[in-house]
Amino acid sequence: MSLYPPSSTLPTFDNLRAPQPPDDLDVSQVALEWFLTFSTAITSCKASDAVTLFVENSFWRDCLALTWDLRTFIGTEKIQTFLEDRLSVAKLSEMKLDESAVVLVRPYPDLAWISGTFTFKTEIGQGNGTFRLSPIEGGLFKAHTVFTNLIGLKGHPEVIGRLRNPVASHGLDWVEGRRKEVEFLDSDPTVLVIGGGHSGLETAARLKVLGVPTLVVEKDDRIGDVWRNRYGALCTHDPVCKSLSLNLNQIRLTSNGIRVSPHAVSAIS
């Protein structure tokens, strides 16, 4: 039976014909030198220069940052093609290494790598990434894996913290607002989500936070029936407003076990 990934892709000392990194290796300096060369090649859209910093059997995993998709490119040939296609479009800039996060990892006797993280900006947003540098011949280091991830869009900040609406909406105001939202009285939905299960609701909630009008259609009578019809002990919660504010004054240890005051029970029921 074949192995995946093939053993030849693992950056072992034997496969890379590399010596073990010395204990006194200045990993921060190694990572910084590699990253400066890497970021210069990437921001200059020089794909051929960038791939010289990778071992032959390497991996680049992209999550939306350069491809608007979840893609993995294996081997320097495919990585170079990917970079040639996408660097001029994504336009990475302001790449910064987090020097405090650089570390030498030795998971097995025949494996070691320098791990680091970085941030960057693109034409449309902000991202972060990670890399792993493996030792090669001559005491040098090259990348075995790189991961890039889009974490935000320009002009569309997360509506959290100080940007969250501080005004509570209860009573008739909330009911009226909710009715307009459900019936789409003021706008049409931009996205249709089929199925109000776990993934459907998470997708709709995420789109709502981003300000994208979304309609969810579900075959069951009520949202949550997909769980209610299966789990008799189901209890749904709102992670924003729910507060399990038990304290030591509300809990007493008796001869019959732990007893919770009625006030505390009503607060969490």
PDB file of C-alpha atoms in Angstrom:
ATOM      1  CA  MET A   1       0.000   0.000   0.000  1.00  0.00           C
ATOM      2  CA  SER A   2       1.357   3.415  -0.950  1.00  0.00           C
ATOM      3  CA  LEU A   3       1.980   6.079   1.656  1.00  0.00           C
ATOM      4  CA  TYR A   4       0.662   9.635   1.467  1.00  0.00           C
ATOM      5  CA  PRO A   5       2.510  11.819   1.473  1.00  0.00           C
ATOM      6  CA  PRO A   6       5.311   9.700   0.011  1.00  0.00           C
ATOM      7  CA  SER A   7       8.226   9.330   2.396  1.00  0.00           C
ATOM      8  CA  SER A   8      10.480  11.066  -0.133  1.00  0.00           C
ATOM      9  CA  THR A   9       8.600  14.346   0.459  1.00  0.00           C
ATOM     10  CA  LEU A  10       9.384  14.410   4.168  1.00  0.00           C
ATOM     11  CA  PRO A  11      12.263  16.811   4.819  1.00  0.00           C
ATOM     12  CA  THR A  12      14.387  14.289   6.690  1.00  0.00           C
ATOM     13  CA  PHE A  13      18.118  14.780   7.004  1.00  0.00           C
ATOM     14  CA  ASP A  14      18.679  11.794   4.681  1.00  0.00           C
ATOM     15  CA  ASN A  15      16.295  13.021   1.971  1.00  0.00           C
ATOM     16  CA  LEU A  16      17.807  16.502   1.990  1.00  0.00           C
ATOM     17  CA  ARG A  17      21.356  15.249   2.602  1.00  0.00           C
ATOM     18  CA  ALA A  18      21.559  17.716   5.429  1.00  0.00           C
ATOM     19  CA  PRO A  19      23.435  17.725   8.726  1.00  0.00           C
ATOM     20  CA  GLN A  20      21.549  18.143  11.974  1.00  0.00           C
ATOM     21  CA  PRO A  21      21.209  21.795  13.002  1.00  0.00           C
ATOM     22  CA  PRO A  22      23.631  22.637  15.826  1.00  0.00           C
ATOM     23  CA  ASP A  23      22.230  23.412  19.251  1.00  0.00           C
ATOM     24  CA  ASP A  24      23.699  26.920  19.170  1.00  0.00           C
ATOM     25  CA  LEU A  25      22.086  27.793  15.815  1.00  0.00           C
ATOM     26  CA  ASP A  26      20.858  31.399  15.633  1.00  0.00           C
ATOM     27  CA  VAL A  27      17.401  30.499  14.337  1.00  0.00           C
ATOM     28  CA  SER A  28      16.173  34.096  14.392  1.00  0.00           C
ATOM     29  CA  GLN A  29      18.971  35.208  12.077  1.00  0.00           C
ATOM     30  CA  VAL A  30      18.425  32.265   9.717  1.00  0.00           C
ATOM     31  CA  ALA A  31      14.700  32.961   9.524  1.00  0.00           C
ATOM     32  CA  LEU A  32      15.222  36.697   9.049  1.00  0.00           C
ATOM     33  CA  GLU A  33      17.727  36.268   6.215  1.00  0.00           C
ATOM     34  CA  TRP A  34      15.469  33.775   4.424  1.00  0.00           C
ATOM     35  CA  PHE A  35      12.376  35.922   4.916  1.00  0.00           C
ATOM     36  CA  LEU A  36      14.011  39.114   3.646  1.00  0.00           C
ATOM     37  CA  THR A  37      14.994  37.371   0.424  1.00  0.00           C
ATOM     38  CA  PHE A  38      11.588  35.691   0.180  1.00  0.00           C
ATOM     39  CA  SER A  39       9.583  38.873   0.749  1.00  0.00           C
ATOM     40  CA  THR A  40      11.701  40.794  -1.762  1.00  0.00           C
ATOM     41  CA  ALA A  41      11.012  38.179  -4.435  1.00  0.00           C
ATOM     42  CA  ILE A  42       7.291  38.015  -3.641  1.00  0.00           C
ATOM     43  CA  THR A  43       6.661  41.763  -3.521  1.00  0.00           C
ATOM     44  CA  SER A  44       8.690  42.193  -6.726  1.00  0.00           C
ATOM     45  CA  CYS A  45       6.590  39.474  -8.439  1.00  0.00           C
ATOM     46  CA  LYS A  46       9.711  37.427  -9.212  1.00  0.00           C
ATOM     47  CA  ALA A  47       8.393  33.876  -9.014  1.00  0.00           C
ATOM     48  CA  SER A  48      11.600  32.315 -10.336  1.00  0.00           C
ATOM     49  CA  ASP A  49      13.596  33.946  -7.541  1.00  0.00           C
ATOM     50  CA  ALA A  50      11.072  32.876  -4.908  1.00  0.00           C
ATOM     51  CA  VAL A  51      11.144  29.169  -5.781  1.00  0.00           C
ATOM     52  CA  THR A  52      14.920  29.032  -5.368  1.00  0.00           C
ATOM     53  CA  LEU A  53      14.188  29.425  -1.648  1.00  0.00           C
ATOM     54  CA  PHE A  54      12.201  26.144  -1.567  1.00  0.00           C
ATOM     55  CA  VAL A  55      13.309  22.529  -1.455  1.00  0.00           C
ATOM     56  CA  GLU A  56      12.224  20.518  -4.498  1.00  0.00           C
ATOM     57  CA  ASN A  57       9.427  18.569  -2.770  1.00  0.00           C
ATOM     58  CA  SER A  58       7.803  21.545  -1.081  1.00  0.00           C
ATOM     59  CA  PHE A  59       4.247  22.711  -0.433  1.00  0.00           C
ATOM     60  CA  TRP A  60       2.421  26.047  -0.628  1.00  0.00           C
ATOM     61  CA  ARG A  61      -1.058  26.089   0.903  1.00  0.00           C
ATOM     62  CA  ASP A  62      -3.209  29.131   0.138  1.00  0.00           C
ATOM     63  CA  CYS A  63      -6.459  30.036   1.885  1.00  0.00           C
ATOM     64  CA  LEU A  64      -8.108  32.823  -0.166  1.00  0.00           C
ATOM     65  CA  ALA A  65      -5.136  35.196   0.031  1.00  0.00           C
ATOM     66  CA  LEU A  66      -3.788  34.714  -3.498  1.00  0.00           C
ATOM     67  CA  THR A  67      -6.285  32.369  -5.150  1.00  0.00           C
ATOM     68  CA  TRP A  68      -9.731  33.151  -3.642  1.00  0.00           C
ATOM     69  CA  ASP A  69      -9.846  29.414  -2.938  1.00  0.00           C
ATOM     70  CA  LEU A  70      -8.343  26.666  -0.809  1.00  0.00           C
ATOM     71  CA  ARG A  71      -5.426  25.406  -2.886  1.00  0.00           C
ATOM     72  CA  THR A  72      -2.277  23.393  -2.286  1.00  0.00           C
ATOM     73  CA  PHE A  73       0.609  23.506  -4.748  1.00  0.00           C
ATOM     74  CA  ILE A  74       3.158  20.703  -4.512  1.00  0.00           C
ATOM     75  CA  GLY A  75       6.671  20.947  -5.894  1.00  0.00           C
ATOM     76  CA  THR A  76       8.689  23.930  -7.045  1.00  0.00           C
ATOM     77  CA  GLU A  77       7.437  23.677 -10.632  1.00  0.00           C
ATOM     78  CA  LYS A  78       3.772  24.048  -9.651  1.00  0.00           C
ATOM     79  CA  ILE A  79       4.587  26.655  -7.012  1.00  0.00           C
ATOM     80  CA  GLN A  80       6.379  28.757  -9.626  1.00  0.00           C
ATOM     81  CA  THR A  81       3.429  28.513 -12.041  1.00  0.00           C
ATOM     82  CA  PHE A  82       1.055  29.493  -9.246  1.00  0.00           C
ATOM     83  CA  LEU A  83       3.173  32.502  -8.281  1.00  0.00           C
ATOM     84  CA  GLU A  84       3.586  33.614 -11.895  1.00  0.00           C
ATOM     85  CA  ASP A  85      -0.200  33.579 -12.278  1.00  0.00           C
ATOM     86  CA  ARG A  86      -1.162  35.233  -9.005  1.00  0.00           C
ATOM     87  CA  LEU A  87       1.554  37.554  -7.666  1.00  0.00           C
ATOM     88  CA  SER A  88       0.834  40.376 -10.105  1.00  0.00           C
ATOM     89  CA  VAL A  89      -2.883  40.124  -9.270  1.00  0.00           C
ATOM     90  CA  ALA A  90      -2.697  39.775  -5.482  1.00  0.00           C
ATOM     91  CA  LYS A  91       0.108  42.360  -5.146  1.00  0.00           C
ATOM     92  CA  LEU A  92       1.507  41.348  -1.770  1.00  0.00           C
ATOM     93  CA  SER A  93       3.137  44.155   0.190  1.00  0.00           C
ATOM     94  CA  GLU A  94       4.291  45.152   3.674  1.00  0.00           C
ATOM     95  CA  MET A  95       5.427  41.623   4.497  1.00  0.00           C
ATOM     96  CA  LYS A  96       6.636  41.500   8.104  1.00  0.00           C
ATOM     97  CA  LEU A  97       8.217  38.658  10.034  1.00  0.00           C
ATOM     98  CA  ASP A  98       7.195  38.073  13.643  1.00  0.00           C
ATOM     99  CA  GLU A  99      10.676  37.507  15.020  1.00  0.00           C
ATOM    100  CA  SER A 100       9.321  36.615  18.464  1.00  0.00           C
ATOM    101  CA  ALA A 101       7.564  33.546  17.011  1.00  0.00           C
ATOM    102  CA  VAL A 102      10.595  31.987  15.296  1.00  0.00           C
ATOM    103  CA  VAL A 103      11.486  28.622  16.821  1.00  0.00           C
ATOM    104  CA  LEU A 104      13.525  25.516  16.014  1.00  0.00           C
ATOM    105  CA  VAL A 105      11.396  22.356  16.156  1.00  0.00           C
ATOM    106  CA  ARG A 106      12.815  18.829  16.478  1.00  0.00           C
ATOM    107  CA  PRO A 107       9.805  16.459  16.331  1.00  0.00           C
ATOM    108  CA  TYR A 108      11.868  13.342  15.518  1.00  0.00           C
ATOM    109  CA  PRO A 109      15.546  12.393  15.526  1.00  0.00           C
ATOM    110  CA  ASP A 110      15.742  12.683  11.724  1.00  0.00           C
ATOM    111  CA  LEU A 111      13.558  15.798  11.353  1.00  0.00           C
ATOM    112  CA  ALA A 112      14.034  19.441  12.278  1.00  0.00           C
ATOM    113  CA  TRP A 113      12.767  22.732  10.952  1.00  0.00           C
ATOM    114  CA  ILE A 114      12.631  26.425  11.750  1.00  0.00           C
ATOM    115  CA  SER A 115       9.049  27.629  12.095  1.00  0.00           C
ATOM    116  CA  GLY A 116       7.996  31.254  11.652  1.00  0.00           C
ATOM    117  CA  THR A 117       4.964  33.464  11.072  1.00  0.00           C
ATOM    118  CA  PHE A 118       4.459  36.662   9.121  1.00  0.00           C
ATOM    119  CA  THR A 119       1.856  39.208   8.082  1.00  0.00           C
ATOM    120  CA  PHE A 120       1.218  40.925   4.769  1.00  0.00           C
ATOM    121  CA  LYS A 121      -1.202  43.034   2.774  1.00  0.00           C
ATOM    122  CA  THR A 122      -2.711  42.360  -0.636  1.00  0.00           C
ATOM    123  CA  GLU A 123      -4.581  44.445  -3.177  1.00  0.00           C
ATOM    124  CA  ILE A 124      -7.865  43.707  -1.397  1.00  0.00           C
ATOM    125  CA  GLY A 125      -7.060  42.833   2.201  1.00  0.00           C
ATOM    126  CA  GLN A 126      -4.730  41.677   4.937  1.00  0.00           C
ATOM    127  CA  GLY A 127      -3.305  38.250   5.605  1.00  0.00           C
ATOM    128  CA  ASN A 128      -0.965  36.172   7.688  1.00  0.00           C
ATOM    129  CA  GLY A 129       1.158  33.157   7.005  1.00  0.00           C
ATOM    130  CA  THR A 130       3.551  30.558   8.302  1.00  0.00           C
ATOM    131  CA  PHE A 131       6.648  28.836   6.953  1.00  0.00           C
ATOM    132  CA  ARG A 132       8.900  25.932   7.840  1.00  0.00           C
ATOM    133  CA  LEU A 133      12.537  25.993   6.844  1.00  0.00           C
ATOM    134  CA  SER A 134      14.371  22.691   6.539  1.00  0.00           C
ATOM    135  CA  PRO A 135      18.154  22.255   6.616  1.00  0.00           C
ATOM    136  CA  ILE A 136      19.878  21.328   3.358  1.00  0.00           C
ATOM    137  CA  GLU A 137      23.441  20.636   2.288  1.00  0.00           C
ATOM    138  CA  GLY A 138      26.039  23.146   3.365  1.00  0.00           C
ATOM    139  CA  GLY A 139      24.208  24.166   6.515  1.00  0.00           C
ATOM    140  CA  LEU A 140      21.689  26.267   4.582  1.00  0.00           C
ATOM    141  CA  PHE A 141      17.907  26.351   5.022  1.00  0.00           C
ATOM    142  CA  LYS A 142      15.081  26.351   2.491  1.00  0.00           C
ATOM    143  CA  ALA A 143      11.303  26.297   2.804  1.00  0.00           C
ATOM    144  CA  HIS A 144       9.493  22.984   2.903  1.00  0.00           C
ATOM    145  CA  THR A 145       6.039  24.505   3.544  1.00  0.00           C
ATOM    146  CA  VAL A 146       4.472  27.956   3.251  1.00  0.00           C
ATOM    147  CA  PHE A 147       0.909  28.828   4.208  1.00  0.00           C
ATOM    148  CA  THR A 148      -0.859  32.093   3.292  1.00  0.00           C
ATOM    149  CA  ASN A 149      -4.235  33.092   4.694  1.00  0.00           C
ATOM    150  CA  LEU A 150      -6.592  36.018   4.057  1.00  0.00           C
ATOM    151  CA  ILE A 151      -7.877  37.422   7.370  1.00  0.00           C
ATOM    152  CA  GLY A 152      -9.629  40.643   6.359  1.00  0.00           C
ATOM    153  CA  LEU A 153     -10.851  42.825   3.500  1.00  0.00           C
ATOM    154  CA  LYS A 154      -9.941  46.470   3.017  1.00  0.00           C
ATOM    155  CA  GLY A 155     -12.827  48.776   3.829  1.00  0.00           C
ATOM    156  CA  HIS A 156     -14.786  46.002   5.522  1.00  0.00           C
ATOM    157  CA  PRO A 157     -13.498  45.678   9.099  1.00  0.00           C
ATOM    158  CA  GLU A 158     -14.930  43.105  11.462  1.00  0.00           C
ATOM    159  CA  VAL A 159     -17.925  44.510  13.352  1.00  0.00           C
ATOM    160  CA  ILE A 160     -16.513  43.592  16.741  1.00  0.00           C
ATOM    161  CA  GLY A 161     -15.236  45.429  19.795  1.00  0.00           C
ATOM    162  CA  ARG A 162     -15.730  49.181  19.445  1.00  0.00           C
ATOM    163  CA  LEU A 163     -17.307  48.728  16.013  1.00  0.00           C
ATOM    164  CA  ARG A 164     -20.117  46.606  17.426  1.00  0.00           C
ATOM    165  CA  ASN A 165     -23.505  48.364  17.709  1.00  0.00           C
ATOM    166  CA  PRO A 166     -23.654  49.490  21.377  1.00  0.00           C
ATOM    167  CA  VAL A 167     -27.392  50.232  21.286  1.00  0.00           C
ATOM    168  CA  ALA A 168     -29.591  47.418  22.575  1.00  0.00           C
ATOM    169  CA  SER A 169     -32.668  46.667  20.486  1.00  0.00           C
ATOM    170  CA  HIS A 170     -35.465  45.058  22.493  1.00  0.00           C
ATOM    171  CA  GLY A 171     -39.246  44.952  22.504  1.00  0.00           C
ATOM    172  CA  LEU A 172     -41.274  46.239  19.575  1.00  0.00           C
ATOM    173  CA  ASP A 173     -38.280  47.892  17.909  1.00  0.00           C
ATOM    174  CA  TRP A 174     -36.514  44.552  17.694  1.00  0.00           C
ATOM    175  CA  VAL A 175     -39.658  42.731  16.530  1.00  0.00           C
ATOM    176  CA  GLU A 176     -40.278  45.256  13.764  1.00  0.00           C
ATOM    177  CA  GLY A 177     -36.648  45.223  12.677  1.00  0.00           C
ATOM    178  CA  ARG A 178     -36.602  41.451  12.668  1.00  0.00           C
ATOM    179  CA  ARG A 179     -39.805  41.315  10.596  1.00  0.00           C
ATOM    180  CA  LYS A 180     -38.289  43.601   7.972  1.00  0.00           C
ATOM    181  CA  GLU A 181     -35.129  41.534   7.965  1.00  0.00           C
ATOM    182  CA  VAL A 182     -36.950  38.199   7.570  1.00  0.00           C
ATOM    183  CA  GLU A 183     -39.344  39.455   4.897  1.00  0.00           C
ATOM    184  CA  PHE A 184     -36.643  41.442   3.049  1.00  0.00           C
ATOM    185  CA  LEU A 185     -38.868  44.507   2.942  1.00  0.00           C
ATOM    186  CA  ASP A 186     -36.010  46.930   2.322  1.00  0.00           C
ATOM    187  CA  SER A 187     -33.733  44.794   0.144  1.00  0.00           C
ATOM    188  CA  ASP A 188     -33.360  41.508  -1.711  1.00  0.00           C
ATOM    189  CA  PRO A 189     -31.083  38.686  -0.545  1.00  0.00           C
ATOM    190  CA  THR A 190     -27.692  38.561  -2.157  1.00  0.00           C
ATOM    191  CA  VAL A 191     -26.957  34.979  -1.103  1.00  0.00           C
ATOM    192  CA  LEU A 192     -29.227  31.920  -0.878  1.00  0.00           C
ATOM    193  CA  VAL A 193     -28.172  29.281   1.664  1.00  0.00           C
ATOM    194  CA  ILE A 194     -29.905  25.922   1.207  1.00  0.00           C
ATOM    195  CA  GLY A 195     -30.227  24.104   4.532  1.00  0.00           C
ATOM    196  CA  GLY A 196     -30.401  25.569   8.019  1.00  0.00           C
ATOM    197  CA  GLY A 197     -28.093  23.051   9.614  1.00  0.00           C
ATOM    198  CA  HIS A 198     -24.800  23.749  11.344  1.00  0.00           C
ATOM    199  CA  SER A 199     -22.855  24.815   8.250  1.00  0.00           C
ATOM    200  CA  GLY A 200     -25.777  26.729   6.755  1.00  0.00           C
ATOM    201  CA  LEU A 201     -26.368  28.778   9.894  1.00  0.00           C
ATOM    202  CA  GLU A 202     -22.673  29.515  10.374  1.00  0.00           C
ATOM    203  CA  THR A 203     -22.410  30.674   6.767  1.00  0.00           C
ATOM    204  CA  ALA A 204     -25.481  32.903   7.121  1.00  0.00           C
ATOM    205  CA  ALA A 205     -24.255  34.355  10.420  1.00  0.00           C
ATOM    206  CA  ARG A 206     -20.852  35.124   8.941  1.00  0.00           C
ATOM    207  CA  LEU A 207     -22.406  36.822   5.929  1.00  0.00           C
ATOM    208  CA  LYS A 208     -24.713  38.846   8.185  1.00  0.00           C
ATOM    209  CA  VAL A 209     -21.739  40.161  10.146  1.00  0.00           C
ATOM    210  CA  LEU A 210     -20.165  41.156   6.831  1.00  0.00           C
ATOM    211  CA  GLY A 211     -23.342  43.012   5.876  1.00  0.00           C
ATOM    212  CA  VAL A 212     -24.382  40.627   3.096  1.00  0.00           C
ATOM    213  CA  PRO A 213     -28.188  40.036   2.953  1.00  0.00           C
ATOM    214  CA  THR A 214     -28.697  36.264   3.148  1.00  0.00           C
ATOM    215  CA  LEU A 215     -31.757  34.013   2.872  1.00  0.00           C
ATOM    216  CA  VAL A 216     -31.683  30.558   4.493  1.00  0.00           C
ATOM    217  CA  VAL A 217     -34.205  27.938   3.339  1.00  0.00           C
ATOM    218  CA  GLU A 218     -34.803  24.846   5.498  1.00  0.00           C
ATOM    219  CA  LYS A 219     -37.192  21.927   4.919  1.00  0.00           C
ATOM    220  CA  ASP A 220     -38.005  21.487   8.636  1.00  0.00           C
ATOM    221  CA  ASP A 221     -40.592  23.676  10.353  1.00  0.00           C
ATOM    222  CA  ARG A 222     -38.134  25.369  12.711  1.00  0.00           C
ATOM    223  CA  ILE A 223     -34.475  26.187  12.656  1.00  0.00           C
ATOM    224  CA  GLY A 224     -32.892  23.676  14.997  1.00  0.00           C
ATOM    225  CA  ASP A 225     -35.308  20.827  14.258  1.00  0.00           C
ATOM    226  CA  VAL A 226     -32.485  19.010  12.532  1.00  0.00           C
ATOM    227  CA  TRP A 227     -31.042  18.633  16.064  1.00  0.00           C
ATOM    228  CA  ARG A 228     -34.260  18.601  18.106  1.00  0.00           C
ATOM    229  CA  ASN A 229     -35.565  15.634  16.149  1.00  0.00           C
ATOM    230  CA  ARG A 230     -32.385  13.725  16.926  1.00  0.00           C
ATOM    231  CA  TYR A 231     -31.276  14.758  20.419  1.00  0.00           C
ATOM    232  CA  GLY A 232     -33.813  14.707  23.239  1.00  0.00           C
ATOM    233  CA  ALA A 233     -31.574  16.673  25.615  1.00  0.00           C
ATOM    234  CA  LEU A 234     -30.806  19.501  23.189  1.00  0.00           C
ATOM    235  CA  CYS A 235     -30.324  22.983  24.695  1.00  0.00           C
ATOM    236  CA  THR A 236     -29.558  25.887  22.380  1.00  0.00           C
ATOM    237  CA  HIS A 237     -27.552  28.893  23.553  1.00  0.00           C
ATOM    238  CA  ASP A 238     -26.569  32.350  22.334  1.00  0.00           C
ATOM    239  CA  PRO A 239     -22.798  32.763  22.866  1.00  0.00           C
ATOM    240  CA  VAL A 240     -23.086  36.574  22.791  1.00  0.00           C
ATOM    241  CA  CYS A 241     -25.753  37.058  25.476  1.00  0.00           C
ATOM    242  CA  LYS A 242     -25.634  33.834  27.528  1.00  0.00           C
ATOM    243  CA  SER A 243     -23.869  34.219  30.864  1.00  0.00           C
ATOM    244  CA  LEU A 244     -23.213  31.389  33.294  1.00  0.00           C
ATOM    245  CA  SER A 245     -22.518  33.767  36.164  1.00  0.00           C
ATOM    246  CA  LEU A 246     -22.374  31.252  38.992  1.00  0.00           C
ATOM    247  CA  ASN A 247     -20.197  32.256  41.908  1.00  0.00           C
ATOM    248  CA  LEU A 248     -19.178  30.605  45.150  1.00  0.00           C
ATOM    249  CA  ASN A 249     -22.021  32.286  47.072  1.00  0.00           C
ATOM    250  CA  GLN A 250     -24.567  30.519  44.865  1.00  0.00           C
ATOM    251  CA  ILE A 251     -23.047  27.050  45.287  1.00  0.00           C
ATOM    252  CA  ARG A 252     -23.076  25.168  48.592  1.00  0.00           C
ATOM    253  CA  LEU A 253     -21.587  21.814  49.418  1.00  0.00           C
ATOM    254  CA  THR A 254     -24.061  19.775  51.518  1.00  0.00           C
ATOM    255  CA  SER A 255     -24.111  16.246  52.875  1.00  0.00           C
ATOM    256  CA  ASN A 256     -26.195  15.262  49.848  1.00  0.00           C
ATOM    257  CA  GLY A 257     -23.817  16.798  47.343  1.00  0.00           C
ATOM    258  CA  ILE A 258     -23.581  20.180  45.625  1.00  0.00           C
ATOM    259  CA  ARG A 259     -26.576  22.482  45.861  1.00  0.00           C
ATOM    260  CA  VAL A 260     -27.175  25.505  43.611  1.00  0.00           C
ATOM    261  CA  SER A 261     -29.388  28.353  44.806  1.00  0.00           C
ATOM    262  CA  PRO A 262     -32.782  28.790  43.049  1.00  0.00           C
ATOM    263  CA  HIS A 263     -31.716  32.264  41.902  1.00  0.00           C
ATOM    264  CA  ALA A 264     -28.726  30.807  40.091  1.00  0.00           C
ATOM    265  CA  VAL A 265     -30.873  28.103  38.505  1.00  0.00           C
ATOM    266  CA  SER A 266     -33.293  30.696  37.127  1.00  0.00           C
ATOM    267  CA  ALA A 267     -30.372  32.752  35.812  1.00  0.00           C
ATOM    268  CA  ILE A 268     -29.051  29.923  33.655  1.00  0.00           C
ATOM    269  CA  SER A 269     -32.286  28.215  32.636  1.00  0.00           C
TER     270      SER A 269
END
